Amino acid sequence: MSQRTPLLIGIAGGTGSGKTSVTSAIAAEFGRDSLLVVQHDSYYRDIGEHGGVAASQINFDHPRALETPLLIEHLSRLKAGEIVDQPVYDFSTHTREARTVRLEPRDVVIVDGSLVLAERELR
């Protein structure tokens, strides 16, 4: 990564709207050496944080279903040139795995997610 502050790009839209397809096309054009993709979906809250509510009763399209403050912290750290450990969310169990994915800063960071622009701090 160069010494300048990374460019952050948010790609938002409804489920099935093509966010990931657009993000993948951009990533393929620029290459993974200069571009990092961060999925907002990785920041879903563990079902245990919903107070014992069954998964069928949780609105996963609501901003409170995501731990956006952690995403904001991670993006700030990436902008500062730091490495972060992104959570891994298991959609089949609605839980976070114990493992994480290490994200290293790049010149361009794309944040992909249906609610990624719902929070003022991410706009």
mmCIF file of N, CA and C in Angstrom:
data_model
loop_
_atom_site.group_PDB
_atom_site.id
_atom_site.type_symbol
_atom_site.label_atom_id
_atom_site.label_comp_id
_atom_site.label_asym_id
_atom_site.label_seq_id
_atom_site.Cartn_x
_atom_site.Cartn_y
_atom_site.Cartn_z
ATOM 1 N N MET A 1 0.830 -1.173 0.000
ATOM 2 C CA MET A 1 0.000 0.000 0.000
ATOM 3 C C MET A 1 0.877 1.240 0.000
ATOM 4 N N SER A 2 0.408 2.264 -0.684
ATOM 5 C CA SER A 2 1.159 3.511 -0.686
ATOM 6 C C SER A 2 0.976 4.215 0.657
ATOM 7 N N GLN A 3 1.664 5.328 0.849
ATOM 8 C CA GLN A 3 1.618 6.059 2.110
ATOM 9 C C GLN A 3 0.385 6.945 2.246
ATOM 10 N N ARG A 4 -0.393 7.128 1.203
ATOM 11 C CA ARG A 4 -1.563 7.999 1.295
ATOM 12 C C ARG A 4 -2.741 7.262 1.933
ATOM 13 N N THR A 5 -3.727 8.034 2.355
ATOM 14 C CA THR A 5 -4.930 7.480 2.972
ATOM 15 C C THR A 5 -5.728 6.720 1.921
ATOM 16 N N PRO A 6 -6.202 5.513 2.248
ATOM 17 C CA PRO A 6 -6.967 4.738 1.276
ATOM 18 C C PRO A 6 -8.277 5.427 0.885
ATOM 19 N N LEU A 7 -8.717 5.182 -0.319
ATOM 20 C CA LEU A 7 -10.017 5.626 -0.794
ATOM 21 C C LEU A 7 -11.035 4.595 -0.337
ATOM 22 N N LEU A 8 -12.075 5.039 0.367
ATOM 23 C CA LEU A 8 -13.145 4.143 0.818
ATOM 24 C C LEU A 8 -14.361 4.335 -0.069
ATOM 25 N N ILE A 9 -14.914 3.216 -0.553
ATOM 26 C CA ILE A 9 -16.086 3.244 -1.421
ATOM 27 C C ILE A 9 -17.141 2.329 -0.808
ATOM 28 N N GLY A 10 -18.357 2.838 -0.632
ATOM 29 C CA GLY A 10 -19.460 2.025 -0.146
ATOM 30 C C GLY A 10 -20.367 1.642 -1.291
ATOM 31 N N ILE A 11 -20.717 0.365 -1.361
ATOM 32 C CA ILE A 11 -21.659 -0.114 -2.373
ATOM 33 C C ILE A 11 -22.830 -0.727 -1.622
ATOM 34 N N ALA A 12 -23.999 -0.083 -1.749
ATOM 35 C CA ALA A 12 -25.189 -0.497 -1.014
ATOM 36 C C ALA A 12 -26.315 -0.820 -1.984
ATOM 37 N N GLY A 13 -27.275 -1.581 -1.497
ATOM 38 C CA GLY A 13 -28.453 -1.927 -2.283
ATOM 39 C C GLY A 13 -29.148 -3.098 -1.639
ATOM 40 N N GLY A 14 -30.342 -3.343 -2.062
ATOM 41 C CA GLY A 14 -31.143 -4.423 -1.501
ATOM 42 C C GLY A 14 -30.573 -5.801 -1.804
ATOM 43 N N THR A 15 -31.131 -6.780 -1.131
ATOM 44 C CA THR A 15 -30.727 -8.164 -1.343
ATOM 45 C C THR A 15 -30.937 -8.536 -2.809
ATOM 46 N N GLY A 16 -29.924 -9.121 -3.416
ATOM 47 C CA GLY A 16 -30.015 -9.566 -4.806
ATOM 48 C C GLY A 16 -29.932 -8.449 -5.833
ATOM 49 N N SER A 17 -29.519 -7.251 -5.413
ATOM 50 C CA SER A 17 -29.481 -6.108 -6.338
ATOM 51 C C SER A 17 -28.216 -6.061 -7.190
ATOM 52 N N GLY A 18 -27.234 -6.891 -6.872
ATOM 53 C CA GLY A 18 -26.013 -6.933 -7.674
ATOM 54 C C GLY A 18 -24.808 -6.286 -7.028
ATOM 55 N N LYS A 19 -24.905 -5.957 -5.737
ATOM 56 C CA LYS A 19 -23.777 -5.324 -5.034
ATOM 57 C C LYS A 19 -22.508 -6.151 -5.152
ATOM 58 N N THR A 20 -22.619 -7.413 -4.837
ATOM 59 C CA THR A 20 -21.443 -8.285 -4.844
ATOM 60 C C THR A 20 -20.918 -8.480 -6.261
ATOM 61 N N SER A 21 -21.799 -8.532 -7.249
ATOM 62 C CA SER A 21 -21.369 -8.660 -8.649
ATOM 63 C C SER A 21 -20.580 -7.429 -9.079
ATOM 64 N N VAL A 22 -21.076 -6.245 -8.718
ATOM 65 C CA VAL A 22 -20.371 -5.007 -9.064
ATOM 66 C C VAL A 22 -19.027 -4.963 -8.347
ATOM 67 N N THR A 23 -19.046 -5.289 -7.062
ATOM 68 C CA THR A 23 -17.813 -5.289 -6.271
ATOM 69 C C THR A 23 -16.789 -6.252 -6.854
ATOM 70 N N SER A 24 -17.234 -7.444 -7.223
ATOM 71 C CA SER A 24 -16.326 -8.446 -7.804
ATOM 72 C C SER A 24 -15.747 -7.978 -9.124
ATOM 73 N N ALA A 25 -16.559 -7.314 -9.943
ATOM 74 C CA ALA A 25 -16.077 -6.805 -11.232
ATOM 75 C C ALA A 25 -15.023 -5.716 -11.024
ATOM 76 N N ILE A 26 -15.260 -4.837 -10.076
ATOM 77 C CA ILE A 26 -14.274 -3.789 -9.776
ATOM 78 C C ILE A 26 -12.990 -4.421 -9.259
ATOM 79 N N ALA A 27 -13.129 -5.393 -8.338
ATOM 80 C CA ALA A 27 -11.955 -6.062 -7.772
ATOM 81 C C ALA A 27 -11.149 -6.768 -8.866
ATOM 82 N N ALA A 28 -11.840 -7.398 -9.800
ATOM 83 C CA ALA A 28 -11.137 -8.090 -10.889
ATOM 84 C C ALA A 28 -10.376 -7.102 -11.771
ATOM 85 N N GLU A 29 -10.947 -5.925 -11.968
ATOM 86 C CA GLU A 29 -10.308 -4.902 -12.807
ATOM 87 C C GLU A 29 -9.058 -4.329 -12.143
ATOM 88 N N PHE A 30 -9.138 -4.052 -10.846
ATOM 89 C CA PHE A 30 -8.033 -3.404 -10.143
ATOM 90 C C PHE A 30 -7.031 -4.390 -9.560
ATOM 91 N N GLY A 31 -7.466 -5.594 -9.245
ATOM 92 C CA GLY A 31 -6.587 -6.585 -8.646
ATOM 93 C C GLY A 31 -6.544 -6.466 -7.136
ATOM 94 N N ARG A 32 -6.318 -7.581 -6.492
ATOM 95 C CA ARG A 32 -6.353 -7.652 -5.028
ATOM 96 C C ARG A 32 -5.143 -7.001 -4.357
ATOM 97 N N ASP A 33 -4.105 -6.682 -5.127
ATOM 98 C CA ASP A 33 -2.936 -6.042 -4.518
ATOM 99 C C ASP A 33 -3.204 -4.597 -4.131
ATOM 100 N N SER A 34 -4.115 -3.936 -4.850
ATOM 101 C CA SER A 34 -4.382 -2.532 -4.552
ATOM 102 C C SER A 34 -5.774 -2.305 -3.973
ATOM 103 N N LEU A 35 -6.591 -3.343 -3.931
ATOM 104 C CA LEU A 35 -7.980 -3.185 -3.523
ATOM 105 C C LEU A 35 -8.365 -4.226 -2.476
ATOM 106 N N LEU A 36 -9.101 -3.798 -1.469
ATOM 107 C CA LEU A 36 -9.603 -4.676 -0.412
ATOM 108 C C LEU A 36 -11.117 -4.586 -0.394
ATOM 109 N N VAL A 37 -11.799 -5.725 -0.328
ATOM 110 C CA VAL A 37 -13.252 -5.759 -0.208
ATOM 111 C C VAL A 37 -13.609 -6.181 1.207
ATOM 112 N N VAL A 38 -14.443 -5.371 1.853
ATOM 113 C CA VAL A 38 -14.931 -5.671 3.198
ATOM 114 C C VAL A 38 -16.436 -5.874 3.087
ATOM 115 N N GLN A 39 -16.914 -7.031 3.528
ATOM 116 C CA GLN A 39 -18.335 -7.346 3.481
ATOM 117 C C GLN A 39 -19.002 -6.951 4.798
ATOM 118 N N HIS A 40 -19.993 -6.076 4.733
ATOM 119 C CA HIS A 40 -20.730 -5.685 5.938
ATOM 120 C C HIS A 40 -21.393 -6.915 6.568
ATOM 121 N N ASP A 41 -21.755 -7.901 5.754
ATOM 122 C CA ASP A 41 -22.371 -9.132 6.264
ATOM 123 C C ASP A 41 -21.491 -9.854 7.284
ATOM 124 N N SER A 42 -20.199 -9.653 7.217
ATOM 125 C CA SER A 42 -19.299 -10.291 8.179
ATOM 126 C C SER A 42 -19.506 -9.749 9.588
ATOM 127 N N TYR A 43 -20.205 -8.636 9.702
ATOM 128 C CA TYR A 43 -20.375 -7.961 10.985
ATOM 129 C C TYR A 43 -21.770 -8.172 11.585
ATOM 130 N N TYR A 44 -22.501 -9.188 11.083
ATOM 131 C CA TYR A 44 -23.767 -9.522 11.737
ATOM 132 C C TYR A 44 -23.494 -9.923 13.173
ATOM 133 N N ARG A 45 -24.406 -9.536 14.048
ATOM 134 C CA ARG A 45 -24.279 -9.907 15.459
ATOM 135 C C ARG A 45 -24.596 -11.383 15.637
ATOM 136 N N ASP A 46 -23.889 -12.007 16.542
ATOM 137 C CA ASP A 46 -24.149 -13.389 16.920
ATOM 138 C C ASP A 46 -25.578 -13.480 17.467
ATOM 139 N N ILE A 47 -26.265 -14.557 17.152
ATOM 140 C CA ILE A 47 -27.646 -14.713 17.599
ATOM 141 C C ILE A 47 -27.770 -14.631 19.131
ATOM 142 N N GLY A 48 -26.714 -14.983 19.830
ATOM 143 C CA GLY A 48 -26.715 -14.900 21.292
ATOM 144 C C GLY A 48 -26.855 -13.472 21.802
ATOM 145 N N GLU A 49 -26.547 -12.490 20.969
ATOM 146 C CA GLU A 49 -26.666 -11.085 21.355
ATOM 147 C C GLU A 49 -28.080 -10.548 21.198
ATOM 148 N N HIS A 50 -29.002 -11.395 20.745
ATOM 149 C CA HIS A 50 -30.377 -10.967 20.515
ATOM 150 C C HIS A 50 -31.305 -11.377 21.659
ATOM 151 N N GLY A 51 -30.749 -11.679 22.813
ATOM 152 C CA GLY A 51 -31.556 -11.946 24.004
ATOM 153 C C GLY A 51 -32.406 -13.195 23.941
ATOM 154 N N GLY A 52 -31.914 -14.258 23.321
ATOM 155 C CA GLY A 52 -32.643 -15.524 23.289
ATOM 156 C C GLY A 52 -33.764 -15.586 22.268
ATOM 157 N N VAL A 53 -33.859 -14.592 21.411
ATOM 158 C CA VAL A 53 -34.890 -14.567 20.371
ATOM 159 C C VAL A 53 -34.522 -15.566 19.279
ATOM 160 N N ALA A 54 -35.512 -16.302 18.784
ATOM 161 C CA ALA A 54 -35.274 -17.264 17.706
ATOM 162 C C ALA A 54 -34.871 -16.525 16.432
ATOM 163 N N ALA A 55 -34.018 -17.157 15.632
ATOM 164 C CA ALA A 55 -33.543 -16.544 14.387
ATOM 165 C C ALA A 55 -34.702 -16.138 13.483
ATOM 166 N N SER A 56 -35.774 -16.909 13.479
ATOM 167 C CA SER A 56 -36.927 -16.594 12.622
ATOM 168 C C SER A 56 -37.627 -15.302 13.048
ATOM 169 N N GLN A 57 -37.355 -14.840 14.257
ATOM 170 C CA GLN A 57 -37.985 -13.620 14.771
ATOM 171 C C GLN A 57 -37.098 -12.378 14.628
ATOM 172 N N ILE A 58 -35.875 -12.563 14.148
ATOM 173 C CA ILE A 58 -34.924 -11.455 14.028
ATOM 174 C C ILE A 58 -35.021 -10.839 12.637
ATOM 175 N N ASN A 59 -35.074 -9.525 12.599
ATOM 176 C CA ASN A 59 -35.071 -8.810 11.327
ATOM 177 C C ASN A 59 -33.610 -8.539 10.953
ATOM 178 N N PHE A 60 -33.057 -9.385 10.105
ATOM 179 C CA PHE A 60 -31.660 -9.253 9.705
ATOM 180 C C PHE A 60 -31.439 -8.095 8.730
ATOM 181 N N ASP A 61 -32.529 -7.450 8.309
ATOM 182 C CA ASP A 61 -32.417 -6.278 7.445
ATOM 183 C C ASP A 61 -32.483 -4.979 8.242
ATOM 184 N N HIS A 62 -32.438 -5.075 9.560
ATOM 185 C CA HIS A 62 -32.454 -3.890 10.420
ATOM 186 C C HIS A 62 -31.020 -3.550 10.818
ATOM 187 N N PRO A 63 -30.675 -2.256 10.872
ATOM 188 C CA PRO A 63 -29.304 -1.872 11.233
ATOM 189 C C PRO A 63 -28.812 -2.452 12.563
ATOM 190 N N ARG A 64 -29.705 -2.678 13.528
ATOM 191 C CA ARG A 64 -29.268 -3.235 14.816
ATOM 192 C C ARG A 64 -28.811 -4.689 14.720
ATOM 193 N N ALA A 65 -29.108 -5.360 13.606
ATOM 194 C CA ALA A 65 -28.673 -6.745 13.431
ATOM 195 C C ALA A 65 -27.174 -6.828 13.151
ATOM 196 N N LEU A 66 -26.585 -5.691 12.812
ATOM 197 C CA LEU A 66 -25.166 -5.639 12.457
ATOM 198 C C LEU A 66 -24.379 -4.872 13.506
ATOM 199 N N GLU A 67 -23.151 -5.299 13.729
ATOM 200 C CA GLU A 67 -22.264 -4.596 14.657
ATOM 201 C C GLU A 67 -21.465 -3.555 13.862
ATOM 202 N N THR A 68 -22.184 -2.550 13.404
ATOM 203 C CA THR A 68 -21.581 -1.506 12.581
ATOM 204 C C THR A 68 -20.503 -0.720 13.315
ATOM 205 N N PRO A 69 -20.636 -0.466 14.631
ATOM 206 C CA PRO A 69 -19.534 0.233 15.304
ATOM 207 C C PRO A 69 -18.186 -0.493 15.157
ATOM 208 N N LEU A 70 -18.202 -1.820 15.156
ATOM 209 C CA LEU A 70 -16.957 -2.564 14.952
ATOM 210 C C LEU A 70 -16.453 -2.374 13.526
ATOM 211 N N LEU A 71 -17.356 -2.380 12.552
ATOM 212 C CA LEU A 71 -16.960 -2.124 11.162
ATOM 213 C C LEU A 71 -16.337 -0.732 11.044
ATOM 214 N N ILE A 72 -16.952 0.259 11.666
ATOM 215 C CA ILE A 72 -16.425 1.627 11.618
ATOM 216 C C ILE A 72 -15.032 1.675 12.237
ATOM 217 N N GLU A 73 -14.859 0.997 13.359
ATOM 218 C CA GLU A 73 -13.531 0.931 13.992
ATOM 219 C C GLU A 73 -12.516 0.291 13.056
ATOM 220 N N HIS A 74 -12.902 -0.818 12.424
ATOM 221 C CA HIS A 74 -11.985 -1.509 11.518
ATOM 222 C C HIS A 74 -11.619 -0.640 10.321
ATOM 223 N N LEU A 75 -12.605 0.078 9.765
ATOM 224 C CA LEU A 75 -12.310 0.952 8.623
ATOM 225 C C LEU A 75 -11.383 2.090 9.035
ATOM 226 N N SER A 76 -11.585 2.635 10.218
ATOM 227 C CA SER A 76 -10.691 3.693 10.722
ATOM 228 C C SER A 76 -9.268 3.185 10.865
ATOM 229 N N ARG A 77 -9.146 1.969 11.379
ATOM 230 C CA ARG A 77 -7.817 1.392 11.556
ATOM 231 C C ARG A 77 -7.167 1.093 10.202
ATOM 232 N N LEU A 78 -7.950 0.594 9.239
ATOM 233 C CA LEU A 78 -7.409 0.349 7.902
ATOM 234 C C LEU A 78 -6.947 1.657 7.267
ATOM 235 N N LYS A 79 -7.735 2.726 7.446
ATOM 236 C CA LYS A 79 -7.340 4.043 6.918
ATOM 237 C C LYS A 79 -6.038 4.517 7.553
ATOM 238 N N ALA A 80 -5.806 4.117 8.806
ATOM 239 C CA ALA A 80 -4.582 4.506 9.516
ATOM 240 C C ALA A 80 -3.409 3.592 9.170
ATOM 241 N N GLY A 81 -3.642 2.621 8.277
ATOM 242 C CA GLY A 81 -2.567 1.728 7.861
ATOM 243 C C GLY A 81 -2.396 0.507 8.736
ATOM 244 N N GLU A 82 -3.374 0.230 9.597
ATOM 245 C CA GLU A 82 -3.283 -0.913 10.506
ATOM 246 C C GLU A 82 -3.972 -2.148 9.928
ATOM 247 N N ILE A 83 -3.538 -3.309 10.387
ATOM 248 C CA ILE A 83 -4.156 -4.586 10.040
ATOM 249 C C ILE A 83 -5.277 -4.849 11.034
ATOM 250 N N VAL A 84 -6.407 -5.413 10.559
ATOM 251 C CA VAL A 84 -7.522 -5.754 11.448
ATOM 252 C C VAL A 84 -7.928 -7.204 11.233
ATOM 253 N N ASP A 85 -8.585 -7.761 12.234
ATOM 254 C CA ASP A 85 -9.111 -9.119 12.161
ATOM 255 C C ASP A 85 -10.627 -9.048 12.065
ATOM 256 N N GLN A 86 -11.133 -9.329 10.870
ATOM 257 C CA GLN A 86 -12.565 -9.253 10.583
ATOM 258 C C GLN A 86 -13.271 -10.506 11.094
ATOM 259 N N PRO A 87 -14.452 -10.346 11.705
ATOM 260 C CA PRO A 87 -15.200 -11.527 12.141
ATOM 261 C C PRO A 87 -15.643 -12.375 10.945
ATOM 262 N N VAL A 88 -15.919 -13.633 11.228
ATOM 263 C CA VAL A 88 -16.464 -14.547 10.229
ATOM 264 C C VAL A 88 -17.835 -14.980 10.740
ATOM 265 N N TYR A 89 -18.865 -14.689 9.961
ATOM 266 C CA TYR A 89 -20.234 -14.989 10.356
ATOM 267 C C TYR A 89 -20.714 -16.245 9.650
ATOM 268 N N ASP A 90 -21.312 -17.157 10.404
ATOM 269 C CA ASP A 90 -21.855 -18.402 9.854
ATOM 270 C C ASP A 90 -23.359 -18.220 9.683
ATOM 271 N N PHE A 91 -23.808 -18.079 8.454
ATOM 272 C CA PHE A 91 -25.217 -17.824 8.179
ATOM 273 C C PHE A 91 -26.105 -19.025 8.494
ATOM 274 N N SER A 92 -25.552 -20.218 8.508
ATOM 275 C CA SER A 92 -26.375 -21.396 8.792
ATOM 276 C C SER A 92 -26.720 -21.507 10.273
ATOM 277 N N THR A 93 -25.849 -20.991 11.141
ATOM 278 C CA THR A 93 -26.112 -21.058 12.589
ATOM 279 C C THR A 93 -26.383 -19.683 13.196
ATOM 280 N N HIS A 94 -26.216 -18.648 12.395
ATOM 281 C CA HIS A 94 -26.387 -17.251 12.848
ATOM 282 C C HIS A 94 -25.448 -16.913 13.999
ATOM 283 N N THR A 95 -24.243 -17.441 13.897
ATOM 284 C CA THR A 95 -23.234 -17.184 14.931
ATOM 285 C C THR A 95 -21.924 -16.751 14.277
ATOM 286 N N ARG A 96 -21.100 -16.119 15.095
ATOM 287 C CA ARG A 96 -19.750 -15.788 14.642
ATOM 288 C C ARG A 96 -18.841 -16.958 14.975
ATOM 289 N N GLU A 97 -17.983 -17.254 14.031
ATOM 290 C CA GLU A 97 -17.000 -18.309 14.252
ATOM 291 C C GLU A 97 -15.881 -17.782 15.146
ATOM 292 N N ALA A 98 -15.142 -18.677 15.741
ATOM 293 C CA ALA A 98 -14.010 -18.280 16.588
ATOM 294 C C ALA A 98 -12.884 -17.684 15.740
ATOM 295 N N ARG A 99 -12.757 -18.150 14.506
ATOM 296 C CA ARG A 99 -11.687 -17.651 13.635
ATOM 297 C C ARG A 99 -12.057 -16.288 13.063
ATOM 298 N N THR A 100 -11.061 -15.580 12.619
ATOM 299 C CA THR A 100 -11.244 -14.284 11.957
ATOM 300 C C THR A 100 -10.476 -14.298 10.643
ATOM 301 N N VAL A 101 -10.688 -13.271 9.850
ATOM 302 C CA VAL A 101 -9.952 -13.094 8.600
ATOM 303 C C VAL A 101 -9.128 -11.827 8.738
ATOM 304 N N ARG A 102 -7.849 -11.958 8.495
ATOM 305 C CA ARG A 102 -6.939 -10.810 8.607
ATOM 306 C C ARG A 102 -7.073 -9.936 7.363
ATOM 307 N N LEU A 103 -7.329 -8.646 7.595
ATOM 308 C CA LEU A 103 -7.446 -7.672 6.512
ATOM 309 C C LEU A 103 -6.285 -6.699 6.596
ATOM 310 N N GLU A 104 -5.590 -6.540 5.484
ATOM 311 C CA GLU A 104 -4.470 -5.606 5.426
ATOM 312 C C GLU A 104 -4.878 -4.394 4.597
ATOM 313 N N PRO A 105 -4.409 -3.221 4.983
ATOM 314 C CA PRO A 105 -4.782 -1.999 4.259
ATOM 315 C C PRO A 105 -4.386 -2.065 2.785
ATOM 316 N N ARG A 106 -5.202 -1.455 1.958
ATOM 317 C CA ARG A 106 -4.944 -1.333 0.522
ATOM 318 C C ARG A 106 -5.223 0.108 0.104
ATOM 319 N N ASP A 107 -4.860 0.455 -1.119
ATOM 320 C CA ASP A 107 -5.090 1.801 -1.638
ATOM 321 C C ASP A 107 -6.580 2.127 -1.756
ATOM 322 N N VAL A 108 -7.379 1.104 -2.075
ATOM 323 C CA VAL A 108 -8.830 1.269 -2.211
ATOM 324 C C VAL A 108 -9.500 0.209 -1.353
ATOM 325 N N VAL A 109 -10.499 0.641 -0.568
ATOM 326 C CA VAL A 109 -11.277 -0.282 0.262
ATOM 327 C C VAL A 109 -12.737 -0.130 -0.147
ATOM 328 N N ILE A 110 -13.331 -1.222 -0.613
ATOM 329 C CA ILE A 110 -14.751 -1.234 -0.956
ATOM 330 C C ILE A 110 -15.495 -1.931 0.174
ATOM 331 N N VAL A 111 -16.536 -1.272 0.663
ATOM 332 C CA VAL A 111 -17.394 -1.856 1.688
ATOM 333 C C VAL A 111 -18.720 -2.185 1.015
ATOM 334 N N ASP A 112 -19.063 -3.461 1.015
ATOM 335 C CA ASP A 112 -20.225 -3.985 0.318
ATOM 336 C C ASP A 112 -21.255 -4.429 1.349
ATOM 337 N N GLY A 113 -22.487 -3.903 1.247
ATOM 338 C CA GLY A 113 -23.535 -4.347 2.154
ATOM 339 C C GLY A 113 -24.836 -3.594 1.960
ATOM 340 N N SER A 114 -25.945 -4.264 2.236
ATOM 341 C CA SER A 114 -27.249 -3.645 2.011
ATOM 342 C C SER A 114 -27.476 -2.425 2.892
ATOM 343 N N LEU A 115 -26.904 -2.404 4.086
ATOM 344 C CA LEU A 115 -27.114 -1.283 5.010
ATOM 345 C C LEU A 115 -25.856 -0.458 5.240
ATOM 346 N N VAL A 116 -24.872 -0.627 4.387
ATOM 347 C CA VAL A 116 -23.579 0.012 4.608
ATOM 348 C C VAL A 116 -23.673 1.545 4.614
ATOM 349 N N LEU A 117 -24.646 2.099 3.940
ATOM 350 C CA LEU A 117 -24.776 3.555 3.927
ATOM 351 C C LEU A 117 -25.905 4.046 4.841
ATOM 352 N N ALA A 118 -26.481 3.149 5.626
ATOM 353 C CA ALA A 118 -27.557 3.526 6.550
ATOM 354 C C ALA A 118 -27.020 4.309 7.743
ATOM 355 N N GLU A 119 -25.768 4.087 8.087
ATOM 356 C CA GLU A 119 -25.165 4.760 9.233
ATOM 357 C C GLU A 119 -24.415 6.000 8.776
ATOM 358 N N ARG A 120 -24.693 7.109 9.419
ATOM 359 C CA ARG A 120 -24.069 8.385 9.063
ATOM 360 C C ARG A 120 -22.536 8.271 9.053
ATOM 361 N N GLU A 121 -21.971 7.549 10.010
ATOM 362 C CA GLU A 121 -20.515 7.442 10.128
ATOM 363 C C GLU A 121 -19.879 6.716 8.951
ATOM 364 N N LEU A 122 -20.676 5.980 8.197
ATOM 365 C CA LEU A 122 -20.138 5.248 7.051
ATOM 366 C C LEU A 122 -20.291 6.005 5.736
ATOM 367 N N ARG A 123 -21.039 7.069 5.746
ATOM 368 C CA ARG A 123 -21.270 7.829 4.496
ATOM 369 C C ARG A 123 -20.159 8.795 4.207
#
